[in-house]
PDB file of C-alpha atoms and ligand atoms in Angstrom:
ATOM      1  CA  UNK T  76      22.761   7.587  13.595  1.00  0.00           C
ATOM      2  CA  UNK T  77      20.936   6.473  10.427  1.00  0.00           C
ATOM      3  CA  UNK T  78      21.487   9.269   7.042  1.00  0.00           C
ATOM      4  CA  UNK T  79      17.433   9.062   6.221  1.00  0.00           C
ATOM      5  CA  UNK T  80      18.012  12.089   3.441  1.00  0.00           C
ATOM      6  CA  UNK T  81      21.009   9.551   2.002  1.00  0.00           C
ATOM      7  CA  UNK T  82      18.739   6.675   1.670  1.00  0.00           C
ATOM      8  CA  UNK T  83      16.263   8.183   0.247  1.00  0.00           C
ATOM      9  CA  UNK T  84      18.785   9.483  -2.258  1.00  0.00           C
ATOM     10  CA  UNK T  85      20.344   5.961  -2.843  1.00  0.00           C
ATOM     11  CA  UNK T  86      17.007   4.924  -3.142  1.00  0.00           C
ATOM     12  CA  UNK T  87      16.489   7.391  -6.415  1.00  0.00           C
ATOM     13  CA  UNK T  88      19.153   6.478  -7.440  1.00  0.00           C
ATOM     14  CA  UNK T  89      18.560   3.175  -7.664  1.00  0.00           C
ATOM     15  CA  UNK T  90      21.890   2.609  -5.697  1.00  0.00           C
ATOM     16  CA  UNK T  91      21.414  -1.162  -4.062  1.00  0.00           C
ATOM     17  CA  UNK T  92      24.260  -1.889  -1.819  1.00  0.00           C
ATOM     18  CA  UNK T  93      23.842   1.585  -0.159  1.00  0.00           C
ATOM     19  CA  UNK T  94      20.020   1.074   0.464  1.00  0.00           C
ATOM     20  CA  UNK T  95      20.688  -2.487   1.938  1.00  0.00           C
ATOM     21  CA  UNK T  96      23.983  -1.481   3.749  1.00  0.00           C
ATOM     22  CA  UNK T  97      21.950   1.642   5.626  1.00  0.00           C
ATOM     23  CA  UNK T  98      18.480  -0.648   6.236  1.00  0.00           C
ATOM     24  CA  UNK T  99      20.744  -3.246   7.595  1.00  0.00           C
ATOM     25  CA  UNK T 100      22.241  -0.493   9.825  1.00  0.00           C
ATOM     26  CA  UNK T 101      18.376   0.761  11.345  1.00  0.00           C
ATOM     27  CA  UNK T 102      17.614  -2.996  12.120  1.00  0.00           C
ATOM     28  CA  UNK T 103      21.378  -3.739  13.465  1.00  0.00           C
ATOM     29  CA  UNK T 104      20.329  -0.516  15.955  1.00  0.00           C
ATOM     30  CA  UNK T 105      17.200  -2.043  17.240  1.00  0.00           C
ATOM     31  CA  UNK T 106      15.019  -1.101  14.305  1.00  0.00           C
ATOM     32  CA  UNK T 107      13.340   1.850  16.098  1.00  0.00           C
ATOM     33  CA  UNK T 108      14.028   4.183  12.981  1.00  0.00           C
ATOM     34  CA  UNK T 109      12.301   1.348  10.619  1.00  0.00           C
ATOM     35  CA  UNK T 110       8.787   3.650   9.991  1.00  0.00           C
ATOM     36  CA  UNK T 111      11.406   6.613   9.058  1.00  0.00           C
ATOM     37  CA  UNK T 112      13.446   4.282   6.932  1.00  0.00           C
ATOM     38  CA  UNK T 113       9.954   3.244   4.874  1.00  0.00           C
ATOM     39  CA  UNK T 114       9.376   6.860   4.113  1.00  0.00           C
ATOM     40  CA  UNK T 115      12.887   7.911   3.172  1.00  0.00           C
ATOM     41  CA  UNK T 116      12.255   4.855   0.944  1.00  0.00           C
ATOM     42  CA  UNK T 117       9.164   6.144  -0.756  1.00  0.00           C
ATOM     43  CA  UNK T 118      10.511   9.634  -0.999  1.00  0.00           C
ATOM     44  CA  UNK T 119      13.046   7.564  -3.013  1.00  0.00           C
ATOM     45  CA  UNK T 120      10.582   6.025  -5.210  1.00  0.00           C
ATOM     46  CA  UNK T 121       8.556   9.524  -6.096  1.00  0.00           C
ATOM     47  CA  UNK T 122      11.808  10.402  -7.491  1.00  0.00           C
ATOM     48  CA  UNK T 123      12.094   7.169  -9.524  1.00  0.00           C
ATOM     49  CA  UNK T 124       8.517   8.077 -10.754  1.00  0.00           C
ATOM     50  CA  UNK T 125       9.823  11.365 -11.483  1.00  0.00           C
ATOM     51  CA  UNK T 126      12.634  10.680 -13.658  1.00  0.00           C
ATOM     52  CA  UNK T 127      10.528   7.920 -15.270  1.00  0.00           C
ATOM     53  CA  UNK T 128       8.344  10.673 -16.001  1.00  0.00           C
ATOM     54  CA  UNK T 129      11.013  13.185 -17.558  1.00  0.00           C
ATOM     55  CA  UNK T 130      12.224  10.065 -19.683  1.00  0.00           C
ATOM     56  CA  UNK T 131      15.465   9.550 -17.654  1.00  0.00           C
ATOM     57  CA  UNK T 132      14.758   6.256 -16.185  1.00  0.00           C
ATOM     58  CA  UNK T 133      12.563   3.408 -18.288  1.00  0.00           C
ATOM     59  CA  UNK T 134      10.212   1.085 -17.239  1.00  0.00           C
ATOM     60  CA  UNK T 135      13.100  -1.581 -16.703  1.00  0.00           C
ATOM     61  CA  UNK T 136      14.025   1.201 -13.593  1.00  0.00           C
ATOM     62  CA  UNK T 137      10.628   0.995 -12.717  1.00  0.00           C
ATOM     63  CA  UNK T 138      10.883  -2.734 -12.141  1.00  0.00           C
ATOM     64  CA  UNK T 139      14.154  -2.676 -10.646  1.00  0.00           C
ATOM     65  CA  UNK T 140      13.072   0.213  -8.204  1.00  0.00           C
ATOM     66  CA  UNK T 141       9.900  -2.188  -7.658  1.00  0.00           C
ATOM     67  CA  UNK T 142      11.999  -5.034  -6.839  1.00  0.00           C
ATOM     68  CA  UNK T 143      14.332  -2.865  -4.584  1.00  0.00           C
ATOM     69  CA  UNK T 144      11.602  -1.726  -3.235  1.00  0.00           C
ATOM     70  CA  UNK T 145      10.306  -5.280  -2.067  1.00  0.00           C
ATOM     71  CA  UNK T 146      13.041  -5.811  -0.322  1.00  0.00           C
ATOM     72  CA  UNK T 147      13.554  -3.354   1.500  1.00  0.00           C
ATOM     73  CA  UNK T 148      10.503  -3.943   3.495  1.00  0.00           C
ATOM     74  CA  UNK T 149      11.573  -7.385   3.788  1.00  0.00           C
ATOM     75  CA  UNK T 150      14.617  -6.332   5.750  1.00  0.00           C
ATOM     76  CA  UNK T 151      12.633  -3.850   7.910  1.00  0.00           C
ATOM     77  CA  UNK T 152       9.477  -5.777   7.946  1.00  0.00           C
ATOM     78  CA  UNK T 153       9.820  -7.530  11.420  1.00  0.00           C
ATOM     79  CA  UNK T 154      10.562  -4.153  13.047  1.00  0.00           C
ATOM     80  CA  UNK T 155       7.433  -2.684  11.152  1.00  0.00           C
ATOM     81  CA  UNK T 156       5.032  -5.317  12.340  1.00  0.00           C
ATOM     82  CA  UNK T 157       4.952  -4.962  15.824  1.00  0.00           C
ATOM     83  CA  UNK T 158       0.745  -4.969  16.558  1.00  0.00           C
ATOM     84  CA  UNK T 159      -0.372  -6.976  18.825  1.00  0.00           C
ATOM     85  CA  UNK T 160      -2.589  -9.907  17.830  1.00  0.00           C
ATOM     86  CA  UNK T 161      -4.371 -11.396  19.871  1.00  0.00           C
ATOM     87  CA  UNK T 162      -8.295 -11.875  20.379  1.00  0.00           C
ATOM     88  CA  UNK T 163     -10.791 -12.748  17.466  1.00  0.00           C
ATOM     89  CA  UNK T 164      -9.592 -12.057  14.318  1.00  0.00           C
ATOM     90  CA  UNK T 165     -11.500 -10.125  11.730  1.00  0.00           C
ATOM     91  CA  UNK T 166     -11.833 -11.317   8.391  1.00  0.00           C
ATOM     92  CA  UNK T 167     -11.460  -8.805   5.567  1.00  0.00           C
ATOM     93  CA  UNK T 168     -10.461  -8.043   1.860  1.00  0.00           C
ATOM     94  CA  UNK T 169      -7.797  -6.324   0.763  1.00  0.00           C
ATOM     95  CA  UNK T 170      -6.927  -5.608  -3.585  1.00  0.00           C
ATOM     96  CA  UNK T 171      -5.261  -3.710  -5.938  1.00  0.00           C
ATOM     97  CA  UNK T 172      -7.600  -2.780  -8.112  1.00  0.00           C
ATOM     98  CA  UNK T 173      -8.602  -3.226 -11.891  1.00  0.00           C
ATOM     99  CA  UNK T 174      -6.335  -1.971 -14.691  1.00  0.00           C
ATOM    100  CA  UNK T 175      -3.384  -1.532 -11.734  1.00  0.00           C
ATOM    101  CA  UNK T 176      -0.740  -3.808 -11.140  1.00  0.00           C
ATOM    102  CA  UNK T 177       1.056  -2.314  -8.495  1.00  0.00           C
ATOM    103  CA  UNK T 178       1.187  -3.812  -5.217  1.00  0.00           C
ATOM    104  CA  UNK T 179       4.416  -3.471  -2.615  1.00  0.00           C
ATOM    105  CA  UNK T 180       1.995  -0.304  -1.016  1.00  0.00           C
ATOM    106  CA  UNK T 181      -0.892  -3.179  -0.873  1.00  0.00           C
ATOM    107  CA  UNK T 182       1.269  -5.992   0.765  1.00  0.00           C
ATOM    108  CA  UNK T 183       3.399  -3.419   3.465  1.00  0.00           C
ATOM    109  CA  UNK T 184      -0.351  -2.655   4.469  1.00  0.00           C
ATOM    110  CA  UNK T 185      -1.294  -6.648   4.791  1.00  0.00           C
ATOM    111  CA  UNK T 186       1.159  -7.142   6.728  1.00  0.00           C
ATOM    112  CA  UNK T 187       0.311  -4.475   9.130  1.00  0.00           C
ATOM    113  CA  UNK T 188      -2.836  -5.290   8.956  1.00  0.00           C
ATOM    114  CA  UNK T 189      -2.028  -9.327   9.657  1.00  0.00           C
ATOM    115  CA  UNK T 190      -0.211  -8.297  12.388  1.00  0.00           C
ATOM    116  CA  UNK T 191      -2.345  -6.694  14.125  1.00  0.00           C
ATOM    117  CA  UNK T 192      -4.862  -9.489  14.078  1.00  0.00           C
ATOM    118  CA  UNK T 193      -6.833  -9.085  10.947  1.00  0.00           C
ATOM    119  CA  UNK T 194      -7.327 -12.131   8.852  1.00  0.00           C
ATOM    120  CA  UNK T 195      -6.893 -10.657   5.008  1.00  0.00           C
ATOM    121  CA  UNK T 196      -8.159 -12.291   2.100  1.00  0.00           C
ATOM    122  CA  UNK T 197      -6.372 -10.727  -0.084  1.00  0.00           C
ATOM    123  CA  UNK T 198      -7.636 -10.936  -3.809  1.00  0.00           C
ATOM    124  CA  UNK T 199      -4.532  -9.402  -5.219  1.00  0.00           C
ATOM    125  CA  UNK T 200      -4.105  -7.462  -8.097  1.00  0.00           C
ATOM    126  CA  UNK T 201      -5.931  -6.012 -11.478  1.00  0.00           C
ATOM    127  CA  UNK T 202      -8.616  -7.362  -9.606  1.00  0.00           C
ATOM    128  CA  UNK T 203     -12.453  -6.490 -10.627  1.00  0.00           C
ATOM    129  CA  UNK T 204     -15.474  -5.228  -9.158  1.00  0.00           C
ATOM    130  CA  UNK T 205     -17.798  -8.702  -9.365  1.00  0.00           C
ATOM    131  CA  UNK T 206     -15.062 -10.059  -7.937  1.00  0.00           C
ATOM    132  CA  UNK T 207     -14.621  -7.955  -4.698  1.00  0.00           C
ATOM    133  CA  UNK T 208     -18.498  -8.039  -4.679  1.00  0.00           C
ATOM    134  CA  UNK T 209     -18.731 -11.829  -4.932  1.00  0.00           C
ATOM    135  CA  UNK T 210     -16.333 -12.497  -2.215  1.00  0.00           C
ATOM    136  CA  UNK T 211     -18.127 -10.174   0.244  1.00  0.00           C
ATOM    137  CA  UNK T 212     -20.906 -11.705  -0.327  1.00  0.00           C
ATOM    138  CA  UNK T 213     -19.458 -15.201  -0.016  1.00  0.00           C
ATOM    139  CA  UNK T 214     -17.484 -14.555   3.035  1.00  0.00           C
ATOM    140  CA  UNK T 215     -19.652 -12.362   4.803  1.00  0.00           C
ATOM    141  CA  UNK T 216     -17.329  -9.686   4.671  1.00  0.00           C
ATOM    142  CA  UNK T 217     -17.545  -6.010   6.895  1.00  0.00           C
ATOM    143  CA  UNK T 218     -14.217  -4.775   5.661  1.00  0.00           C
ATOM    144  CA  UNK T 219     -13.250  -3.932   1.847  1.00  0.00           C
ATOM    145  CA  UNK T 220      -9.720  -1.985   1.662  1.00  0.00           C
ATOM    146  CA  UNK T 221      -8.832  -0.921  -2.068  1.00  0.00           C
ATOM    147  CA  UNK T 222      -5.356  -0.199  -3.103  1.00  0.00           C
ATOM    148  CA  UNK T 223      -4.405   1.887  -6.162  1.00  0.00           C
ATOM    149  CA  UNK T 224      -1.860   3.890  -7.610  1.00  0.00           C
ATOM    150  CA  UNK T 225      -2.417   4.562 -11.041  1.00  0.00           C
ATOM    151  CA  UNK T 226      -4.566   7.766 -11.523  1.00  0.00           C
ATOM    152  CA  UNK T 227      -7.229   5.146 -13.628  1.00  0.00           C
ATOM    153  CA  UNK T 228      -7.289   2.961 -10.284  1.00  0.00           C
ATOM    154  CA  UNK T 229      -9.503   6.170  -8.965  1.00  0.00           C
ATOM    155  CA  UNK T 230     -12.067   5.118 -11.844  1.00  0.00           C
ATOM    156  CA  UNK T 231     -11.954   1.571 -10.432  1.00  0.00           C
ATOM    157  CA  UNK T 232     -12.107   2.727  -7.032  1.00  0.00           C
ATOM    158  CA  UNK T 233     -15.551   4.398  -7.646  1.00  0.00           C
ATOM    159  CA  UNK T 234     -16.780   1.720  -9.545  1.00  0.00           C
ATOM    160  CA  UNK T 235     -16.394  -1.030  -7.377  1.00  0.00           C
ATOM    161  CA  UNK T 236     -17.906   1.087  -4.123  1.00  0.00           C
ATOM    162  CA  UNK T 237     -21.041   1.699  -6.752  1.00  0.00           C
ATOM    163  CA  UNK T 238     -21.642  -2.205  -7.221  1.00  0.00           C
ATOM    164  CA  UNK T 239     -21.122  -2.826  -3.119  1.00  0.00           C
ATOM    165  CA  UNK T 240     -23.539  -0.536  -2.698  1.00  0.00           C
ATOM    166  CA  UNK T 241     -25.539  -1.543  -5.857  1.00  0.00           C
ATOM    167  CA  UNK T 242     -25.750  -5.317  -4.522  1.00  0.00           C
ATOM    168  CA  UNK T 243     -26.658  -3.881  -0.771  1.00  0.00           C
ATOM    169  CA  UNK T 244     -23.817  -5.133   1.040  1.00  0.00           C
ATOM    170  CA  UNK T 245     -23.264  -3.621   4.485  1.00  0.00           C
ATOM    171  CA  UNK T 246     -19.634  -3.218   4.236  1.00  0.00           C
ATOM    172  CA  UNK T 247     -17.355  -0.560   5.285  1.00  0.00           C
ATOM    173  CA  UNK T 248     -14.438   0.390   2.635  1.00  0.00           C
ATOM    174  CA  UNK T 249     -11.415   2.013   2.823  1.00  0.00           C
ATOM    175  CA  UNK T 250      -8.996   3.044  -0.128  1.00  0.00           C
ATOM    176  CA  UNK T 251      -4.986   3.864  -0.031  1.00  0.00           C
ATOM    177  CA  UNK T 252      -2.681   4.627  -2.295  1.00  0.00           C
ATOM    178  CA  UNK T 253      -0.622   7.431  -3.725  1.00  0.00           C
ATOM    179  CA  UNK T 254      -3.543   9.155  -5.682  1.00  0.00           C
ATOM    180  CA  UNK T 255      -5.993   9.368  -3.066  1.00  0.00           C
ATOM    181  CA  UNK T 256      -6.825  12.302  -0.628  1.00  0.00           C
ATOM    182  CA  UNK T 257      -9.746  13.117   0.857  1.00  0.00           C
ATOM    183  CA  UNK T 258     -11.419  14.698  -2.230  1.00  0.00           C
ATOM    184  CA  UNK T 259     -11.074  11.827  -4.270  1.00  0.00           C
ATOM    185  CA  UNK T 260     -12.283  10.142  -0.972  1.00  0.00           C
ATOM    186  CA  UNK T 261     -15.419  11.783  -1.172  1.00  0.00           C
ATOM    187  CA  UNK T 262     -15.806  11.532  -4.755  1.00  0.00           C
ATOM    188  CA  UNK T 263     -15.202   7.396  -4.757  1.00  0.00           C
ATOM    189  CA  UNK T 264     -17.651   6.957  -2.017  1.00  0.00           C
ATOM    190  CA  UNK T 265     -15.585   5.058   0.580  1.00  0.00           C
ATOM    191  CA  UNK T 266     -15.972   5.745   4.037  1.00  0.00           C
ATOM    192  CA  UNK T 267     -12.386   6.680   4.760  1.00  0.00           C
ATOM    193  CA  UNK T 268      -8.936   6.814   3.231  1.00  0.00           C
ATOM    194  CA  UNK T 269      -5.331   6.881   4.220  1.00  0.00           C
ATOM    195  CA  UNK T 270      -1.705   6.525   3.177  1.00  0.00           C
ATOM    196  CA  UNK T 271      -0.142   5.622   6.256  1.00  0.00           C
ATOM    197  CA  UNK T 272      -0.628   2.043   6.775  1.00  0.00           C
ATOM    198  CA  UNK T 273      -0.904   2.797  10.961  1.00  0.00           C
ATOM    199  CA  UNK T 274      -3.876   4.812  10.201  1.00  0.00           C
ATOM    200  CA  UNK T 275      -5.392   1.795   8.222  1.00  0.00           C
ATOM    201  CA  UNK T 276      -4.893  -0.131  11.347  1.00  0.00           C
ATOM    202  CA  UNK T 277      -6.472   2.493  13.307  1.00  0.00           C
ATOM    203  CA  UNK T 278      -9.351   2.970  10.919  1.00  0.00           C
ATOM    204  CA  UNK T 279     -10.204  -1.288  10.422  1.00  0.00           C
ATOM    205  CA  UNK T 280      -9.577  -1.823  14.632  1.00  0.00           C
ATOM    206  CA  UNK T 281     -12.575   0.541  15.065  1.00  0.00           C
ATOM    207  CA  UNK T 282     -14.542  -0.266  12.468  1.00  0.00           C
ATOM    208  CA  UNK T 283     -14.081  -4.246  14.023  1.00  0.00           C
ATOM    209  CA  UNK T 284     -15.094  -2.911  17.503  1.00  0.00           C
ATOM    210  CA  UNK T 285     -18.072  -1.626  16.357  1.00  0.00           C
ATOM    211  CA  UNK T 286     -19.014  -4.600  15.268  1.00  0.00           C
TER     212      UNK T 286
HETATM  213  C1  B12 D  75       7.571   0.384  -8.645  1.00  0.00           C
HETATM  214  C2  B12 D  75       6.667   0.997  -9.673  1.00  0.00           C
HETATM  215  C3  B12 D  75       6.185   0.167 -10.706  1.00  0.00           C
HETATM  216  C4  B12 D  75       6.416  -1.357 -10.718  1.00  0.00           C
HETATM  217  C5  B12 D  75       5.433  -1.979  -9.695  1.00  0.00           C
HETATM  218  C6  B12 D  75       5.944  -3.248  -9.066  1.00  0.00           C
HETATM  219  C7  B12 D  75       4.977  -3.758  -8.037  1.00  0.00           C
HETATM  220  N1  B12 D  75       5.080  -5.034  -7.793  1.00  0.00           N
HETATM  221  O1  B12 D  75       4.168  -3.060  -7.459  1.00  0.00           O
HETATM  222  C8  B12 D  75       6.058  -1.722 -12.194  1.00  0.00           C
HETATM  223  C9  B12 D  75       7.339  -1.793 -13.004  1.00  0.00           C
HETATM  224  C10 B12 D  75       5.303  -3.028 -12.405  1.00  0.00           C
HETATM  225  C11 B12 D  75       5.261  -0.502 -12.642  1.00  0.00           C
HETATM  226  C12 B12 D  75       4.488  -0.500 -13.781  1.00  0.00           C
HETATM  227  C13 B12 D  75       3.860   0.639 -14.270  1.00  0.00           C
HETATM  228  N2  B12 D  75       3.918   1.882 -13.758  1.00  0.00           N
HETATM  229 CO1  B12 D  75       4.627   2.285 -11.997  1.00  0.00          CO
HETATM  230  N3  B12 D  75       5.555   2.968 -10.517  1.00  0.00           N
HETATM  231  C14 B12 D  75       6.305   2.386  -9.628  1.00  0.00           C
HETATM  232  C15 B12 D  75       6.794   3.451  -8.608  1.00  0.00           C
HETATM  233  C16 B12 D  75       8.226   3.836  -8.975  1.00  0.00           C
HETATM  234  C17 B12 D  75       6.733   3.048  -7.144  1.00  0.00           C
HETATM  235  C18 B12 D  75       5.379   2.539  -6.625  1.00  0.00           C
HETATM  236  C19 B12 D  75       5.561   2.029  -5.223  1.00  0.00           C
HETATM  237  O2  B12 D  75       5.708   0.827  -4.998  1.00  0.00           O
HETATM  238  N4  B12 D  75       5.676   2.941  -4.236  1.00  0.00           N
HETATM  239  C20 B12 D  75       5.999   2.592  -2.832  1.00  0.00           C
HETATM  240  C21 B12 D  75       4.737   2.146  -2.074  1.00  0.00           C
HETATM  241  C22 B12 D  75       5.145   1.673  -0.680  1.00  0.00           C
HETATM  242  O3  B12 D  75       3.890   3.271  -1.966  1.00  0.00           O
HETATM  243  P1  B12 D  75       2.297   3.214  -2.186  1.00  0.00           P
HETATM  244  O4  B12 D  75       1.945   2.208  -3.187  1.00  0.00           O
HETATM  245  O5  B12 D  75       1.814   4.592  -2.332  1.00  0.00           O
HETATM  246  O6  B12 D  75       1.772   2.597  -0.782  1.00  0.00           O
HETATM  247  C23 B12 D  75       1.782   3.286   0.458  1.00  0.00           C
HETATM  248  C24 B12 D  75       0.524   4.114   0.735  1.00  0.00           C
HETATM  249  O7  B12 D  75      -0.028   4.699  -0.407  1.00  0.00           O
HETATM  250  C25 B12 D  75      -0.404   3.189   1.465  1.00  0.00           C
HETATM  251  N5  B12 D  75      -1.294   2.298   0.720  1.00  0.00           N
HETATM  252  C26 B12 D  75      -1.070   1.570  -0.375  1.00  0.00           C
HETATM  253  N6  B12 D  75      -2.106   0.800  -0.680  1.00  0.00           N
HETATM  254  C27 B12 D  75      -3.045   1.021   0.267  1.00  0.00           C
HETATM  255  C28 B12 D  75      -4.317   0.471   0.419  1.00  0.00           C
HETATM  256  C29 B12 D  75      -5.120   0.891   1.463  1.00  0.00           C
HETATM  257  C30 B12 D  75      -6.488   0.297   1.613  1.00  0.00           C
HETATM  258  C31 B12 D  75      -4.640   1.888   2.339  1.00  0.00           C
HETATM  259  C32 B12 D  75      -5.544   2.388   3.377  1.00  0.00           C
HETATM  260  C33 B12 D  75      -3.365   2.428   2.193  1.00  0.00           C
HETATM  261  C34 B12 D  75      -2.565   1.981   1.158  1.00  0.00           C
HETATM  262  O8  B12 D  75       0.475   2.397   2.213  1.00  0.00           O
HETATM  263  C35 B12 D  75       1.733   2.213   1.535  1.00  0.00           C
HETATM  264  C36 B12 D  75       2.827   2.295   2.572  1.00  0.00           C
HETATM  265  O9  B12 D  75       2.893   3.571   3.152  1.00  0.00           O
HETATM  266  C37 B12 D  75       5.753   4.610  -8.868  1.00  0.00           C
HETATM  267  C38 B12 D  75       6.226   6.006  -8.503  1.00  0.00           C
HETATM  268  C39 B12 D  75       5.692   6.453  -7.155  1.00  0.00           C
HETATM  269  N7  B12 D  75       6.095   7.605  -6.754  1.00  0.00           N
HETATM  270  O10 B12 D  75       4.890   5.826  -6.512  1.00  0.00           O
HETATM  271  C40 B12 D  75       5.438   4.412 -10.356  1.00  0.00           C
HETATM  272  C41 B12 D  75       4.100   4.886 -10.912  1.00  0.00           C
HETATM  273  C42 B12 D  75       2.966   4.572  -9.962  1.00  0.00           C
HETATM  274  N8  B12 D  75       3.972   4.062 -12.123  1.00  0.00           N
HETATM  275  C43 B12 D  75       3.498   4.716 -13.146  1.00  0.00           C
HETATM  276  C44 B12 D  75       3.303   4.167 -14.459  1.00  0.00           C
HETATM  277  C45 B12 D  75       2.926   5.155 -15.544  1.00  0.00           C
HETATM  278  C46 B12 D  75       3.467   2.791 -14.699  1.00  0.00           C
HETATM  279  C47 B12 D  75       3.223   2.057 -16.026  1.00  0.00           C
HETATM  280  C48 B12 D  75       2.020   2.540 -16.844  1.00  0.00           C
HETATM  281  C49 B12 D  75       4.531   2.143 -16.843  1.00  0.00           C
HETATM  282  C50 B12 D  75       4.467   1.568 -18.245  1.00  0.00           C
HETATM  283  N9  B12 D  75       4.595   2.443 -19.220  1.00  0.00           N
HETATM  284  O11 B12 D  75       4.299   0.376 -18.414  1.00  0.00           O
HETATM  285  C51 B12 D  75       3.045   0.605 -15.539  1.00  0.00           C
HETATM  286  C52 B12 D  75       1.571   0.338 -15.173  1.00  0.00           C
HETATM  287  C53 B12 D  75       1.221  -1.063 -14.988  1.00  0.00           C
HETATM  288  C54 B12 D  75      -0.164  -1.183 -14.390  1.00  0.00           C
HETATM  289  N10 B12 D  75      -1.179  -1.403 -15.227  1.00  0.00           N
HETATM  290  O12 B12 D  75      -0.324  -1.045 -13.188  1.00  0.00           O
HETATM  291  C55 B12 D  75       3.138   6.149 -12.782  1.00  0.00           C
HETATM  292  C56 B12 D  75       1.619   6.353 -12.603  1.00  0.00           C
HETATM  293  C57 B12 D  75       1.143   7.617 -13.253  1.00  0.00           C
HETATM  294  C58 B12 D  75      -0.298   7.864 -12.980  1.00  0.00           C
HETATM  295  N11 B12 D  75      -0.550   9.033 -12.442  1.00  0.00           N
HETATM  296  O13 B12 D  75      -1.154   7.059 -13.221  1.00  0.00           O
HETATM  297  C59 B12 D  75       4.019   6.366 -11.486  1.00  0.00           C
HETATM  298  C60 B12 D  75       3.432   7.377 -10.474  1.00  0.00           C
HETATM  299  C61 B12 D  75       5.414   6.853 -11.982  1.00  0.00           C
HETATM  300  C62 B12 D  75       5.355   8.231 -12.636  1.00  0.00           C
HETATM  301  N12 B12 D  75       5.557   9.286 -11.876  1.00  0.00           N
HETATM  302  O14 B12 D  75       5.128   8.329 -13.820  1.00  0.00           O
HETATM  303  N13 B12 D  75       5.439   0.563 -11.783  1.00  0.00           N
END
């Protein structure tokens, strides 16, 4: 029986060998708990970005949490990815976008996303608007996803939906990340958002259906 409120804590606290030891433990059990692992692990990072904020941890924490971070979903990552791929694949971009440089949220939902048969071009990070633009239009693209975390990657956000629409691409977009919700949503101008990376999968399966 996997602690989820202790790995979350040893997560805060930056605490290594316990996070490994008790992620080694969900996979050595069959990996079923993997999804609650992932969020006891970013339960543990919102209090990393808490204590960053109150001046307790630095940004060296930040990096180390970021690296922890990292792998941890490569331990779990084989029991996360469990779609099923088969059929045509659909090709679409994924991005962190400009001024933000954060991207283990971006690359857990690529890999979801890969493995559940979507071919992702992903751009990667601080990455801006005539670029996403040019690419769609090069690649013939249907899909945009745009990752953010920082509050400014909102600004981005909106700004790169503007010049899709401004160079009359027929794309659907969707945009994750800790600061979004469906205000911001609405405000941006995608057509949907999420934080769980399953509802991506949901959300960019129907969109590909419908063609
Ligand atoms: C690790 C980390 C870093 C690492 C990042 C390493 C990396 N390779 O990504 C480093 C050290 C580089 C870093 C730098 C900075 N950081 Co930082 N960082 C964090 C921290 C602790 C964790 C972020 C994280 O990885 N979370 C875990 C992932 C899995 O969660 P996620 O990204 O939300 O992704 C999930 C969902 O949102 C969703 N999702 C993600 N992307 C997408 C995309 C789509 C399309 C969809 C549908 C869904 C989706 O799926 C994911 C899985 O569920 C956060 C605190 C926090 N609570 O988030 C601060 C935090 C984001 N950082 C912060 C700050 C201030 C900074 C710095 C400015 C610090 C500095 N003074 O230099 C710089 C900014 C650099 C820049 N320009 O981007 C602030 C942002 C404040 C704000 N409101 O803007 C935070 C919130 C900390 C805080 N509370 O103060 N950081």
């Amino acid at each position: 029986m996997i602690d989820y409120e202790k790995l979350a804590e040893a997560m805060g606290d930056l605490d290594e060998d316990t996070v490994k030891e008790l992620l080694q433990q969900v996979m050595d059990e069959g990996g079923e708990g993997a999804p609650k692992a992932m969020e006891a692990c970013q339960k543990g990072m919102d209090t990393v970005g808490k204590l960053f904020e109150e001046g307790e941890y630095f940004v060296g924490d930040l990096i180390y949490a970021g690296e922890l971070m990292t792998d941890a979903v490569g331990i779990l990552k084989d029991a996360l990815v469990s779609g099923e791929s088969s059929g045509p694949k659909t090709r679409m971009i994924l991005c962190t976008v400009k001024g933000d440089l954060h991207d283990i949220g971006k690359n857990i939902v690529k890999s979801m996303l890969e493995a559940n048969g979507f071919d992702v071009l992903d751009l990667g990070i601080d990455v801006p608007p005539e670029k996403i633009v040019e690419t769609a239009k090069a690649e013939n693209i249907k899909i945009v996803a745009l990752s953010g975390v920082l509050t400014l990657a909102l600004d981005s956000m909106k700004k790169t939906v503007e010049e899709l629409k401004a160079a009359g691409l027929d794309v659907k977009i969707i945009i994750g990340g800790a600061p979004v919700n469906a205000d911001s949503c609405r405000n941006i101008g995608a057509d949907e958002w999420a934080h769980s990376p399953q509802k991506t999968v949901d959300t960019c399966k129907r969109w590909a259906a419908e063609g």
